[in-house]
CSV table of C-alpha atoms and ligand atoms in Angstrom, one decimal:
chain,number,residue,atom,x,y,z
A,1,UNK,CA,5.8,67.9,45.4
A,2,UNK,CA,5.4,71.2,47.3
A,3,UNK,CA,4.2,71.3,50.9
A,4,UNK,CA,0.4,72.7,51.2
A,5,UNK,CA,0.2,76.2,52.4
A,6,UNK,CA,-3.3,75.5,54.0
A,7,UNK,CA,-4.1,79.1,54.8
A,8,UNK,CA,-3.5,80.1,51.1
A,9,UNK,CA,-5.9,77.1,50.3
A,10,UNK,CA,-8.4,78.6,52.6
A,11,UNK,CA,-8.7,81.9,50.6
A,12,UNK,CA,-8.9,80.0,47.4
A,13,UNK,CA,-12.4,78.5,48.1
A,14,UNK,CA,-15.7,79.6,49.2
A,15,UNK,CA,-16.5,75.9,49.9
A,16,UNK,CA,-15.1,74.3,53.0
A,17,UNK,CA,-11.8,73.5,53.8
A,18,UNK,CA,-10.9,71.3,56.7
A,19,UNK,CA,-7.2,70.4,57.7
A,20,UNK,CA,-5.7,68.8,60.7
A,21,UNK,CA,-6.5,70.4,63.9
A,22,UNK,CA,-9.9,71.9,62.5
A,23,UNK,CA,-13.1,70.8,64.1
A,24,UNK,CA,-14.6,68.0,61.9
A,25,UNK,CA,-11.3,66.9,60.7
A,26,UNK,CA,-11.8,63.3,62.0
A,27,UNK,CA,-15.2,63.2,60.8
A,28,UNK,CA,-14.1,64.5,57.1
A,29,UNK,CA,-11.5,61.6,57.0
A,30,UNK,CA,-13.8,58.9,58.2
A,31,UNK,CA,-15.0,56.1,55.6
A,32,UNK,CA,-17.8,53.5,55.9
A,33,UNK,CA,-15.3,50.7,56.4
A,34,UNK,CA,-13.0,50.6,59.2
A,35,UNK,CA,-9.3,49.5,59.2
A,36,UNK,CA,-8.3,52.7,57.6
A,37,UNK,CA,-6.7,55.7,59.3
A,38,UNK,CA,-5.5,58.2,56.7
A,39,UNK,CA,-4.6,61.7,57.7
A,40,UNK,CA,-5.1,63.9,54.7
A,41,UNK,CA,-3.3,67.1,54.3
A,42,UNK,CA,-6.7,68.8,53.5
A,43,UNK,CA,-10.3,68.1,52.7
A,44,UNK,CA,-11.9,70.3,50.4
A,45,UNK,CA,-15.7,70.4,49.8
A,46,UNK,CA,-16.2,72.8,46.7
A,47,UNK,CA,-19.0,75.0,46.4
A,48,UNK,CA,-19.7,74.3,42.7
A,49,UNK,CA,-18.0,72.6,39.7
A,50,UNK,CA,-15.7,75.4,39.1
A,51,UNK,CA,-14.3,75.0,42.5
A,52,UNK,CA,-14.0,71.2,41.7
A,53,UNK,CA,-11.8,72.2,38.8
A,54,UNK,CA,-9.7,74.3,41.2
A,55,UNK,CA,-9.2,71.6,43.4
A,56,UNK,CA,-8.1,69.4,40.5
A,57,UNK,CA,-5.5,72.2,39.4
A,58,UNK,CA,-4.3,72.4,43.2
A,59,UNK,CA,-3.5,68.9,43.0
A,60,UNK,CA,-1.6,69.2,39.7
A,61,UNK,CA,0.3,72.4,41.1
A,62,UNK,CA,1.1,70.8,44.4
A,63,UNK,CA,1.9,67.2,43.1
A,64,UNK,CA,0.0,66.2,46.2
A,65,UNK,CA,-2.0,62.8,45.6
A,66,UNK,CA,-5.7,63.4,44.9
A,67,UNK,CA,-8.8,61.2,46.0
A,68,UNK,CA,-12.4,61.8,45.1
A,69,UNK,CA,-15.2,61.3,47.6
A,70,UNK,CA,-18.9,61.1,47.3
A,71,UNK,CA,-20.5,58.9,49.7
A,72,UNK,CA,-17.2,57.1,51.4
A,73,UNK,CA,-18.1,53.6,50.8
A,74,UNK,CA,-15.1,52.6,49.1
A,75,UNK,CA,-14.3,49.3,50.4
A,76,UNK,CA,-10.5,50.0,50.2
A,77,UNK,CA,-10.6,53.4,51.3
A,78,UNK,CA,-9.9,54.9,48.0
A,79,UNK,CA,-11.8,58.1,48.7
A,80,UNK,CA,-9.6,59.4,51.5
A,81,UNK,CA,-5.7,59.7,50.9
A,82,UNK,CA,-2.9,59.9,53.8
A,83,UNK,CA,-1.0,63.2,53.3
A,84,UNK,CA,-3.1,64.3,50.1
A,85,UNK,CA,-5.9,66.0,49.0
A,86,UNK,CA,-9.5,64.8,49.6
A,87,UNK,CA,-12.0,66.2,47.1
A,88,UNK,CA,-15.2,65.7,48.9
A,89,UNK,CA,-18.4,66.3,46.9
A,90,UNK,CA,-20.8,66.5,50.0
A,91,UNK,CA,-21.7,70.2,49.1
A,92,UNK,CA,-22.8,69.4,45.6
A,93,UNK,CA,-26.4,68.6,46.3
A,94,UNK,CA,-28.7,70.1,43.8
A,95,UNK,CA,-31.3,67.9,42.2
A,96,UNK,CA,-33.5,69.0,39.5
A,97,UNK,CA,-36.5,66.7,38.3
A,98,UNK,CA,-38.1,67.0,34.9
A,99,UNK,CA,-41.3,65.2,35.5
A,100,UNK,CA,-42.5,65.5,31.9
A,101,UNK,CA,-39.4,64.2,30.3
A,102,UNK,CA,-39.0,61.7,33.2
A,103,UNK,CA,-35.1,62.7,33.7
A,104,UNK,CA,-33.4,64.1,36.6
A,105,UNK,CA,-30.1,66.2,36.9
A,106,UNK,CA,-28.5,65.0,40.3
A,107,UNK,CA,-25.3,66.6,41.6
A,108,UNK,CA,-22.7,63.9,42.5
A,109,UNK,CA,-22.6,64.7,46.3
A,110,UNK,CA,-26.0,63.1,46.8
A,111,UNK,CA,-26.6,59.6,48.0
A,112,UNK,CA,-28.6,57.0,46.5
A,113,UNK,CA,-31.1,57.6,49.2
A,114,UNK,CA,-31.3,61.3,48.7
A,115,UNK,CA,-31.9,60.8,45.1
A,116,UNK,CA,-34.6,58.0,45.6
A,117,UNK,CA,-36.5,60.1,48.2
A,118,UNK,CA,-36.7,63.1,46.0
A,119,UNK,CA,-37.9,61.2,43.0
A,120,UNK,CA,-40.5,59.4,45.3
A,121,UNK,CA,-42.4,62.6,45.4
A,122,UNK,CA,-43.3,62.1,41.7
A,123,UNK,CA,-43.8,58.4,41.7
A,124,UNK,CA,-40.5,58.1,39.8
A,125,UNK,CA,-37.3,56.2,40.4
A,126,UNK,CA,-33.9,55.2,39.1
A,127,UNK,CA,-32.2,52.1,40.5
A,128,UNK,CA,-29.0,52.3,42.4
A,129,UNK,CA,-27.9,49.4,45.0
A,130,UNK,CA,-29.5,48.1,48.1
A,131,UNK,CA,-27.9,50.6,50.5
A,132,UNK,CA,-29.2,54.4,50.6
A,133,UNK,CA,-26.2,55.8,52.1
A,134,UNK,CA,-24.0,54.8,49.2
A,135,UNK,CA,-22.9,57.9,47.2
A,136,UNK,CA,-24.4,58.1,43.5
A,137,UNK,CA,-20.7,59.1,42.4
A,138,UNK,CA,-19.1,55.9,43.3
A,139,UNK,CA,-22.0,53.6,42.6
A,140,UNK,CA,-22.8,55.3,39.2
A,141,UNK,CA,-19.2,55.4,37.8
A,142,UNK,CA,-18.7,51.5,38.8
A,143,UNK,CA,-22.0,50.3,37.5
A,144,UNK,CA,-24.8,50.0,40.0
A,145,UNK,CA,-26.8,46.6,40.5
A,146,UNK,CA,-29.6,46.8,42.7
A,147,UNK,CA,-33.5,46.5,43.2
A,148,UNK,CA,-34.5,47.6,39.9
A,149,UNK,CA,-31.6,46.1,37.7
A,150,UNK,CA,-33.6,43.2,36.1
A,151,UNK,CA,-36.5,45.6,35.3
A,152,UNK,CA,-34.7,48.7,34.3
A,153,UNK,CA,-31.0,47.9,33.9
A,154,UNK,CA,-28.1,49.0,35.9
A,155,UNK,CA,-27.5,52.4,36.8
A,156,UNK,CA,-25.2,53.2,34.2
A,157,UNK,CA,-27.9,52.0,31.6
A,158,UNK,CA,-30.0,55.0,32.7
A,159,UNK,CA,-27.3,57.7,32.6
A,160,UNK,CA,-28.3,59.9,29.7
A,161,UNK,CA,-25.4,62.6,30.2
A,162,UNK,CA,-22.9,63.9,32.8
A,163,UNK,CA,-20.6,67.0,33.6
A,164,UNK,CA,-17.4,65.9,34.2
A,165,UNK,CA,-14.2,67.8,35.4
A,166,UNK,CA,-11.1,66.4,33.7
A,167,UNK,CA,-7.4,66.1,34.9
A,168,UNK,CA,-6.6,69.5,33.2
A,169,UNK,CA,-9.5,71.2,35.1
A,170,UNK,CA,-11.7,71.5,32.1
A,171,UNK,CA,-15.5,71.1,32.9
A,172,UNK,CA,-17.0,69.1,30.0
A,173,UNK,CA,-20.7,68.2,29.3
A,174,UNK,CA,-20.7,64.5,27.8
A,175,UNK,CA,-23.3,62.4,26.3
A,176,UNK,CA,-23.6,60.1,23.3
A,177,UNK,CA,-22.7,62.8,21.0
A,178,UNK,CA,-20.2,65.2,23.0
A,179,UNK,CA,-17.0,63.3,24.0
A,180,UNK,CA,-18.5,60.0,23.4
A,181,UNK,CA,-15.5,58.0,24.7
A,182,UNK,CA,-15.3,59.7,27.9
A,183,UNK,CA,-19.2,59.3,28.3
A,184,UNK,CA,-18.7,55.5,27.5
A,185,UNK,CA,-15.8,55.2,30.0
A,186,UNK,CA,-17.4,56.8,33.0
A,187,UNK,CA,-20.3,54.3,32.8
A,188,UNK,CA,-18.3,51.5,34.5
A,189,UNK,CA,-14.8,52.6,34.4
A,190,UNK,CA,-14.8,54.0,37.8
A,191,UNK,CA,-13.1,57.3,38.8
A,192,UNK,CA,-10.2,57.0,36.4
A,193,UNK,CA,-11.4,59.7,33.8
A,194,UNK,CA,-12.5,62.7,35.8
A,195,UNK,CA,-14.7,64.1,38.6
A,196,UNK,CA,-18.2,63.7,37.7
A,197,UNK,CA,-20.1,66.7,39.1
A,198,UNK,CA,-23.5,65.7,38.1
A,199,UNK,CA,-25.4,62.9,36.3
A,200,UNK,CA,-28.5,62.9,34.0
A,201,UNK,CA,-30.5,59.9,34.7
A,202,UNK,CA,-33.6,58.4,32.7
A,203,UNK,CA,-36.5,58.0,35.3
A,204,UNK,CA,-39.3,55.4,35.4
A,205,UNK,CA,-42.6,55.3,36.8
A,206,UNK,CA,-42.7,53.2,39.9
A,207,UNK,CA,-45.7,53.9,41.9
A,208,UNK,CA,-45.2,51.0,44.3
A,209,UNK,CA,-43.4,47.8,44.8
A,210,UNK,CA,-44.1,44.5,46.6
A,211,UNK,CA,-40.7,44.3,48.5
A,212,UNK,CA,-38.8,43.8,51.8
A,213,UNK,CA,-36.9,41.4,53.5
A,214,UNK,CA,-37.9,37.6,53.9
A,215,UNK,CA,-36.1,35.1,56.3
A,216,UNK,CA,-35.9,31.5,55.4
A,217,UNK,CA,-33.9,28.6,56.9
A,218,UNK,CA,-30.6,28.3,55.1
A,219,UNK,CA,-30.7,24.8,53.9
A,220,UNK,CA,-29.2,23.9,50.4
A,221,UNK,CA,-32.6,23.2,48.9
A,222,UNK,CA,-34.2,26.4,50.2
A,223,UNK,CA,-31.1,28.5,48.8
A,224,UNK,CA,-31.2,26.6,45.6
A,225,UNK,CA,-34.9,26.8,45.1
A,226,UNK,CA,-34.8,30.7,45.8
A,227,UNK,CA,-32.2,31.3,43.2
A,228,UNK,CA,-34.0,29.2,40.6
A,229,UNK,CA,-37.2,30.8,41.1
A,230,UNK,CA,-35.8,34.4,41.2
A,231,UNK,CA,-33.9,33.7,38.0
A,232,UNK,CA,-36.8,32.3,36.3
A,233,UNK,CA,-39.2,35.0,37.6
A,234,UNK,CA,-40.5,38.0,35.4
A,235,UNK,CA,-37.9,40.8,35.0
A,236,UNK,CA,-40.1,43.0,37.5
A,237,UNK,CA,-38.5,40.9,40.2
A,238,UNK,CA,-34.9,41.7,41.3
A,239,UNK,CA,-33.5,40.0,44.6
A,240,UNK,CA,-30.6,40.0,46.7
A,241,UNK,CA,-30.1,36.6,48.5
A,242,UNK,CA,-27.8,36.7,51.6
A,243,UNK,CA,-26.9,33.5,53.4
A,244,UNK,CA,-25.5,34.3,56.8
A,245,UNK,CA,-26.0,33.9,60.3
A,246,UNK,CA,-29.1,35.7,61.6
A,247,UNK,CA,-28.2,39.1,63.5
A,248,UNK,CA,-29.4,39.3,67.1
A,249,UNK,CA,-32.0,42.0,65.9
A,250,UNK,CA,-35.3,42.5,67.5
A,251,UNK,CA,-37.3,41.6,64.4
A,252,UNK,CA,-35.8,38.2,64.2
A,253,UNK,CA,-37.2,35.6,66.7
A,254,UNK,CA,-34.4,35.1,69.5
A,255,UNK,CA,-34.1,31.4,68.9
A,256,UNK,CA,-32.9,31.9,65.4
A,257,UNK,CA,-30.1,34.4,66.5
A,258,UNK,CA,-26.7,33.2,65.3
A,259,UNK,CA,-28.2,30.3,63.2
A,260,UNK,CA,-27.7,30.3,59.2
A,261,UNK,CA,-30.6,31.9,57.5
A,262,UNK,CA,-31.5,33.1,54.1
A,263,UNK,CA,-32.0,37.0,54.3
A,264,UNK,CA,-33.7,37.7,51.0
A,265,UNK,CA,-34.2,41.1,49.9
A,266,UNK,CA,-36.9,41.5,47.4
A,267,UNK,CA,-38.4,43.9,45.1
A,268,UNK,CA,-41.0,43.5,42.6
A,269,UNK,CA,-41.6,46.4,40.4
A,270,UNK,CA,-45.0,46.0,39.1
A,271,UNK,CA,-48.7,45.5,40.2
A,272,UNK,CA,-48.9,44.2,43.7
A,273,UNK,CA,-51.3,41.4,43.0
A,274,UNK,CA,-49.0,40.1,40.2
A,275,UNK,CA,-46.0,40.5,42.6
A,276,UNK,CA,-47.8,38.3,45.2
A,277,UNK,CA,-48.3,35.6,42.5
A,278,UNK,CA,-44.7,35.8,41.5
A,279,UNK,CA,-43.6,35.7,45.2
A,280,UNK,CA,-45.7,32.7,46.0
A,281,UNK,CA,-43.1,30.0,45.1
A,282,UNK,CA,-40.5,31.5,47.0
A,283,UNK,CA,-42.6,31.9,50.1
A,284,UNK,CA,-43.6,28.2,49.6
A,285,UNK,CA,-40.0,27.0,50.0
A,286,UNK,CA,-40.1,26.7,53.4
A,287,UNK,CA,-42.1,28.3,56.6
A,288,UNK,CA,-40.5,31.8,56.6
A,289,UNK,CA,-38.8,32.7,59.8
A,290,UNK,CA,-40.0,36.2,59.3
A,291,UNK,CA,-41.6,37.9,56.2
A,292,UNK,CA,-41.7,41.6,55.9
A,293,UNK,CA,-42.6,41.7,51.9
A,294,UNK,CA,-45.4,43.7,51.3
A,295,UNK,CA,-46.7,46.5,49.1
A,296,UNK,CA,-44.7,49.5,49.9
A,297,UNK,CA,-43.4,52.6,47.8
A,298,UNK,CA,-39.9,52.0,46.3
A,299,UNK,CA,-38.3,54.5,48.7
A,300,UNK,CA,-39.2,52.3,51.5
A,301,UNK,CA,-36.6,50.0,50.2
A,302,UNK,CA,-34.0,52.3,51.7
A,303,UNK,CA,-35.5,52.8,55.1
A,304,UNK,CA,-32.4,52.3,57.0
A,305,UNK,CA,-30.5,55.3,58.7
A,306,UNK,CA,-26.9,55.7,58.3
A,307,UNK,CA,-24.9,55.0,61.5
A,308,UNK,CA,-21.8,57.1,61.8
A,309,UNK,CA,-20.5,54.8,64.5
A,310,UNK,CA,-20.8,51.7,62.5
A,311,UNK,CA,-17.3,50.9,60.6
A,312,UNK,CA,-17.0,47.2,60.1
A,313,UNK,CA,-13.7,45.8,58.8
A,314,UNK,CA,-14.2,42.9,56.3
A,315,UNK,CA,-12.5,40.9,53.5
A,316,UNK,CA,-14.6,39.9,50.5
A,317,UNK,CA,-14.3,38.6,47.1
A,318,UNK,CA,-16.6,39.6,44.0
A,319,UNK,CA,-17.3,37.2,41.1
A,320,UNK,CA,-19.7,35.7,38.7
A,321,UNK,CA,-21.4,32.3,38.6
A,322,UNK,CA,-23.2,30.9,35.5
A,323,UNK,CA,-24.8,28.1,37.4
A,324,UNK,CA,-25.3,27.4,41.0
A,325,UNK,CA,-26.8,23.9,41.2
A,326,UNK,CA,-27.7,22.0,44.4
A,327,UNK,CA,-24.3,20.3,44.8
A,328,UNK,CA,-22.3,23.7,44.5
A,329,UNK,CA,-25.0,25.4,46.8
A,330,UNK,CA,-24.6,22.4,49.3
A,331,UNK,CA,-20.7,22.9,49.4
A,332,UNK,CA,-21.1,26.8,49.9
A,333,UNK,CA,-23.4,26.2,52.9
A,334,UNK,CA,-20.9,23.8,54.5
A,335,UNK,CA,-18.2,26.3,54.1
A,336,UNK,CA,-20.4,29.0,55.7
A,337,UNK,CA,-21.3,26.7,58.5
A,338,UNK,CA,-17.6,25.8,59.4
A,339,UNK,CA,-16.2,29.4,58.7
A,340,UNK,CA,-13.9,30.9,61.4
A,341,UNK,CA,-15.6,34.2,61.6
A,342,UNK,CA,-18.8,34.8,63.5
A,343,UNK,CA,-20.1,37.1,60.8
A,344,UNK,CA,-19.7,35.7,57.0
A,345,UNK,CA,-21.9,36.0,54.1
A,346,UNK,CA,-22.5,34.5,50.8
A,347,UNK,CA,-24.3,37.0,48.8
A,348,UNK,CA,-25.9,36.1,45.4
A,349,UNK,CA,-27.8,38.4,42.9
A,350,UNK,CA,-29.5,36.8,40.0
A,351,UNK,CA,-29.1,39.0,36.8
A,352,UNK,CA,-30.5,38.8,33.4
A,353,UNK,CA,-33.6,40.9,32.2
A,354,UNK,CA,-32.7,44.4,31.3
A,355,UNK,CA,-29.1,44.1,32.4
A,356,UNK,CA,-28.6,41.8,29.4
A,357,UNK,CA,-30.3,43.9,26.8
A,358,UNK,CA,-27.5,46.3,26.8
A,359,UNK,CA,-24.6,45.3,24.5
A,360,UNK,CA,-21.3,44.2,26.5
A,361,UNK,CA,-19.5,46.9,24.7
A,362,UNK,CA,-21.9,49.5,25.1
A,363,UNK,CA,-20.8,50.7,28.5
A,364,UNK,CA,-17.5,49.9,30.3
A,365,UNK,CA,-19.2,47.3,32.2
A,366,UNK,CA,-18.6,44.1,30.2
A,367,UNK,CA,-20.3,41.5,32.2
A,368,UNK,CA,-23.6,41.2,30.4
A,369,UNK,CA,-25.1,37.8,30.1
A,370,UNK,CA,-24.0,36.4,33.5
A,371,UNK,CA,-26.5,34.4,35.5
A,372,UNK,CA,-25.3,35.4,38.9
A,373,UNK,CA,-23.3,38.0,40.6
A,374,UNK,CA,-21.7,36.5,43.8
A,375,UNK,CA,-19.9,38.1,46.7
A,376,UNK,CA,-18.4,36.2,49.5
A,377,UNK,CA,-17.4,38.3,52.6
A,378,UNK,CA,-16.0,37.6,56.1
A,379,UNK,CA,-15.8,40.2,58.9
A,380,UNK,CA,-12.5,40.6,60.8
A,381,UNK,CA,-12.1,40.6,64.5
A,382,UNK,CA,-8.9,42.5,64.5
A,383,UNK,CA,-5.9,42.4,62.1
A,384,UNK,CA,-4.5,39.1,63.4
A,385,UNK,CA,-7.7,37.4,62.0
A,386,UNK,CA,-7.1,38.9,58.3
A,387,UNK,CA,-5.1,36.0,56.9
A,388,UNK,CA,-7.4,33.3,58.3
A,389,UNK,CA,-10.5,35.0,57.0
A,390,UNK,CA,-9.0,35.9,53.6
A,391,UNK,CA,-8.2,32.2,53.1
A,392,UNK,CA,-11.7,31.3,54.0
A,393,UNK,CA,-13.1,33.8,51.5
A,394,UNK,CA,-10.8,32.4,48.7
A,395,UNK,CA,-11.7,28.8,49.6
A,396,UNK,CA,-15.4,29.6,49.5
A,397,UNK,CA,-15.0,31.6,46.3
A,398,UNK,CA,-13.4,28.6,44.6
A,399,UNK,CA,-16.6,26.7,45.2
A,400,UNK,CA,-18.9,29.3,44.0
A,401,UNK,CA,-17.3,31.0,40.9
A,402,UNK,CA,-17.8,29.4,37.7
A,403,UNK,CA,-17.5,30.4,34.0
A,404,UNK,CA,-15.3,32.8,32.8
A,405,UNK,CA,-13.5,34.8,35.7
A,406,UNK,CA,-14.8,38.1,36.2
A,407,UNK,CA,-15.1,40.9,38.8
A,408,UNK,CA,-17.7,43.7,39.4
A,409,UNK,CA,-15.5,46.9,40.1
A,410,UNK,CA,-17.6,48.4,42.9
A,411,UNK,CA,-16.9,45.2,44.9
A,412,UNK,CA,-13.3,44.7,44.4
A,413,UNK,CA,-11.4,45.1,47.7
A,414,UNK,CA,-7.7,44.9,48.2
A,415,UNK,CA,-7.6,42.5,45.3
A,416,UNK,CA,-8.6,45.3,43.1
A,417,UNK,CA,-5.0,46.0,41.9
A,418,UNK,CA,-4.2,42.7,40.7
A,419,UNK,CA,-7.9,41.8,39.4
A,420,UNK,CA,-8.6,45.0,37.5
A,421,UNK,CA,-8.3,43.0,34.1
A,422,UNK,CA,-10.9,40.7,35.3
A,423,UNK,CA,-13.2,43.8,36.0
A,424,UNK,CA,-12.4,45.2,32.5
A,425,UNK,CA,-11.7,42.2,30.0
A,426,UNK,CA,-10.1,42.2,26.6
A,427,UNK,CA,-11.4,45.0,24.3
A,428,UNK,CA,-13.0,47.0,27.3
A,429,UNK,CA,-9.5,47.4,28.9
A,430,UNK,CA,-7.8,48.5,25.7
A,431,UNK,CA,-10.6,51.1,24.9
A,432,UNK,CA,-10.2,52.3,28.8
A,433,UNK,CA,-6.6,52.9,28.5
A,434,UNK,CA,-6.7,54.8,25.5
A,435,UNK,CA,-9.6,57.2,26.9
A,436,UNK,CA,-7.3,57.4,29.9
A,437,UNK,CA,-4.4,58.4,27.8
A,438,UNK,CA,-6.5,61.2,26.0
A,439,UNK,CA,-8.1,62.5,29.1
A,440,UNK,CA,-5.7,61.7,32.0
A,441,UNK,CA,-2.2,61.0,30.5
A,442,UNK,CA,-0.3,61.6,33.9
A,443,UNK,CA,-2.9,59.3,35.9
A,444,UNK,CA,-3.8,62.1,38.2
A,445,UNK,CA,-7.0,60.0,39.2
A,446,UNK,CA,-5.3,56.9,40.4
A,447,UNK,CA,-6.7,56.3,43.7
A,448,UNK,CA,-9.2,53.7,42.3
A,449,UNK,CA,-9.1,50.3,40.5
A,450,UNK,CA,-6.6,51.9,38.5
A,451,UNK,CA,-6.5,51.9,34.7
A,452,UNK,CA,-3.1,53.2,33.3
A,453,UNK,CA,-2.9,55.4,30.3
A,454,UNK,CA,-2.1,53.5,27.0
A,455,UNK,CA,1.3,53.3,26.3
B,1,FAD,C1,-22.9,48.7,52.5
B,1,FAD,C2,-22.7,48.8,51.1
B,1,FAD,C3,-23.6,48.3,50.3
B,1,FAD,C4,-23.5,48.3,48.8
B,1,FAD,N1,-24.4,48.1,48.0
B,1,FAD,C5,-24.1,47.8,46.7
B,1,FAD,C6,-25.2,47.4,45.8
B,1,FAD,O1,-26.4,47.0,46.0
B,1,FAD,N2,-24.9,47.6,44.5
B,1,FAD,C7,-23.9,48.1,43.8
B,1,FAD,O2,-23.7,48.3,42.7
B,1,FAD,N3,-22.7,48.6,44.5
B,1,FAD,C8,-23.0,48.5,46.1
B,1,FAD,N4,-21.9,48.9,47.0
B,1,FAD,C9,-20.8,49.4,46.3
B,1,FAD,C10,-20.6,50.7,46.1
B,1,FAD,O3,-21.1,51.0,45.0
B,1,FAD,C11,-19.1,51.2,45.8
B,1,FAD,O4,-18.4,51.1,47.1
B,1,FAD,C12,-19.1,52.5,45.4
B,1,FAD,O5,-17.7,53.0,44.9
B,1,FAD,C13,-19.5,53.5,46.7
B,1,FAD,O6,-19.6,54.8,46.2
B,1,FAD,P1,-19.4,56.1,47.3
B,1,FAD,O7,-19.5,57.4,46.4
B,1,FAD,O8,-20.3,55.7,48.4
B,1,FAD,O9,-17.9,55.7,47.6
B,1,FAD,P2,-16.7,56.7,47.7
B,1,FAD,O10,-15.9,56.0,48.8
B,1,FAD,O11,-17.0,58.1,48.3
B,1,FAD,O12,-16.1,56.7,46.3
B,1,FAD,C14,-15.3,55.5,45.9
B,1,FAD,C15,-14.6,55.8,44.7
B,1,FAD,O13,-15.5,56.1,43.5
B,1,FAD,C16,-15.1,57.1,42.7
B,1,FAD,N5,-15.9,58.2,42.8
B,1,FAD,C17,-16.8,58.7,43.6
B,1,FAD,N6,-17.5,59.6,43.2
B,1,FAD,C18,-17.1,60.0,42.1
B,1,FAD,C19,-17.5,60.9,41.1
B,1,FAD,N7,-18.4,61.9,41.4
B,1,FAD,N8,-16.7,61.3,39.9
B,1,FAD,C20,-15.8,60.3,39.8
B,1,FAD,N9,-15.4,59.3,40.7
B,1,FAD,C21,-16.0,59.1,41.8
B,1,FAD,C22,-13.5,57.5,43.1
B,1,FAD,O14,-12.6,56.9,42.7
B,1,FAD,C23,-13.8,57.1,44.7
B,1,FAD,O15,-12.6,56.8,45.3
B,1,FAD,C24,-22.2,48.7,48.3
B,1,FAD,C25,-20.9,49.3,49.2
B,1,FAD,C26,-21.5,49.2,50.6
B,1,FAD,C27,-20.4,49.7,51.4
């Protein structure tokens, strides 16, 4: 490893170079999640794909560890590296919509919210997750499960092509016929294979949705009923069911603050009249505490503004469940009720629909055919609470998880190093290691849920 000569680096890039002591250094190394305090040797924001390739070569030349950053929402802080080089894609923000072809090329410095907003002008959409500030780079390379998943599949199911800078600094155009193995691997295999500088997505006409948040009392019967109705509903409906203490927000009646509620995020991507009918059995489960579900544009599902000062620390576990019967749900509610942390959440995402119409080996996301994705999370109140909160997460997960053990790579936390084989089971793992051997034999891209080169 050589010491980095930052002034020489500055002459090499027209994009932005931020080093310790520069204005903006602290902002450039901050992540969405707190609890990380890495001090990179340099943060480089390349101006174009050729400069991305230069950063990759710089990392090879210096031997400094490289991290790739898009939206900065990595739960484990993978996108910023202590003492190393941060390749921050923030300046790659070009977007080109082809309305007739219903496709978009979007550069990888954009967020889910940026792309959704730009497409909304044309009544078009591609599904990402539930949060607009998440970067398209991280969510797309890991999979992408959100408000349009049951209708139009995961984000990766809508990727038609991509531009990738490989470990040796080559810029490749990849799709089903050009570098098909690499194209397969970047759809679910995370950041292991190169830096994606732009994605081409298939778009869908989504003129409006019936969507928003509904708050219901968190009895086991209501939660079980919500999941049952959502799983049986037409695939136009995708929901995310969060069970958690009601936060003290102005739109929630004060008498409910702190009590357990179901915070359901719903999105019906079809005619409003049909949506109201499909949602009726969910609304009938109990008198809603609050009901903000109404006909809106799809972009309004992402109305939240990013808050640069909000950096929660949390521990969480991702898993799948094939059944969530009333007995199991009752035990989960009891776990939530008696949890040590003031803020804890059990999140359930009914899957199916278009997610399952893609073969398990068609992309590097192998968990097709699972009924529910589940995430159990507990916030921390200082490092001393970590062990206790992790134990609670494990205990609660043991109740929720059933069927073949599995993990969604984008929700893996510190357990990512030990659970990579659950994210990438069997033949998927073997193929990923072979693609890694071909495109990154030296494991330059290792700040991720790492897939080692075969052999
Ligand atoms: C509040 C919140 C809500 C979320 N909701 C959802 C959700 O609803 N659905 C869902 O599926 N996921 C969700 N996620 C998980 C999210 O998809 C992952 O954390 C994702 O990695 C974040 O992407 P990013 O670009 O913001 O992160 P970053 O921290 O910038 O990147 C994370 C890692 O992704 C890789 N990466 C990023 N960009 C590229 C690129 N262009 N080329 C190659 N590798 C790259 C790198 O390995 C990088 O270290 C959520 C996360 C948070 C924090």
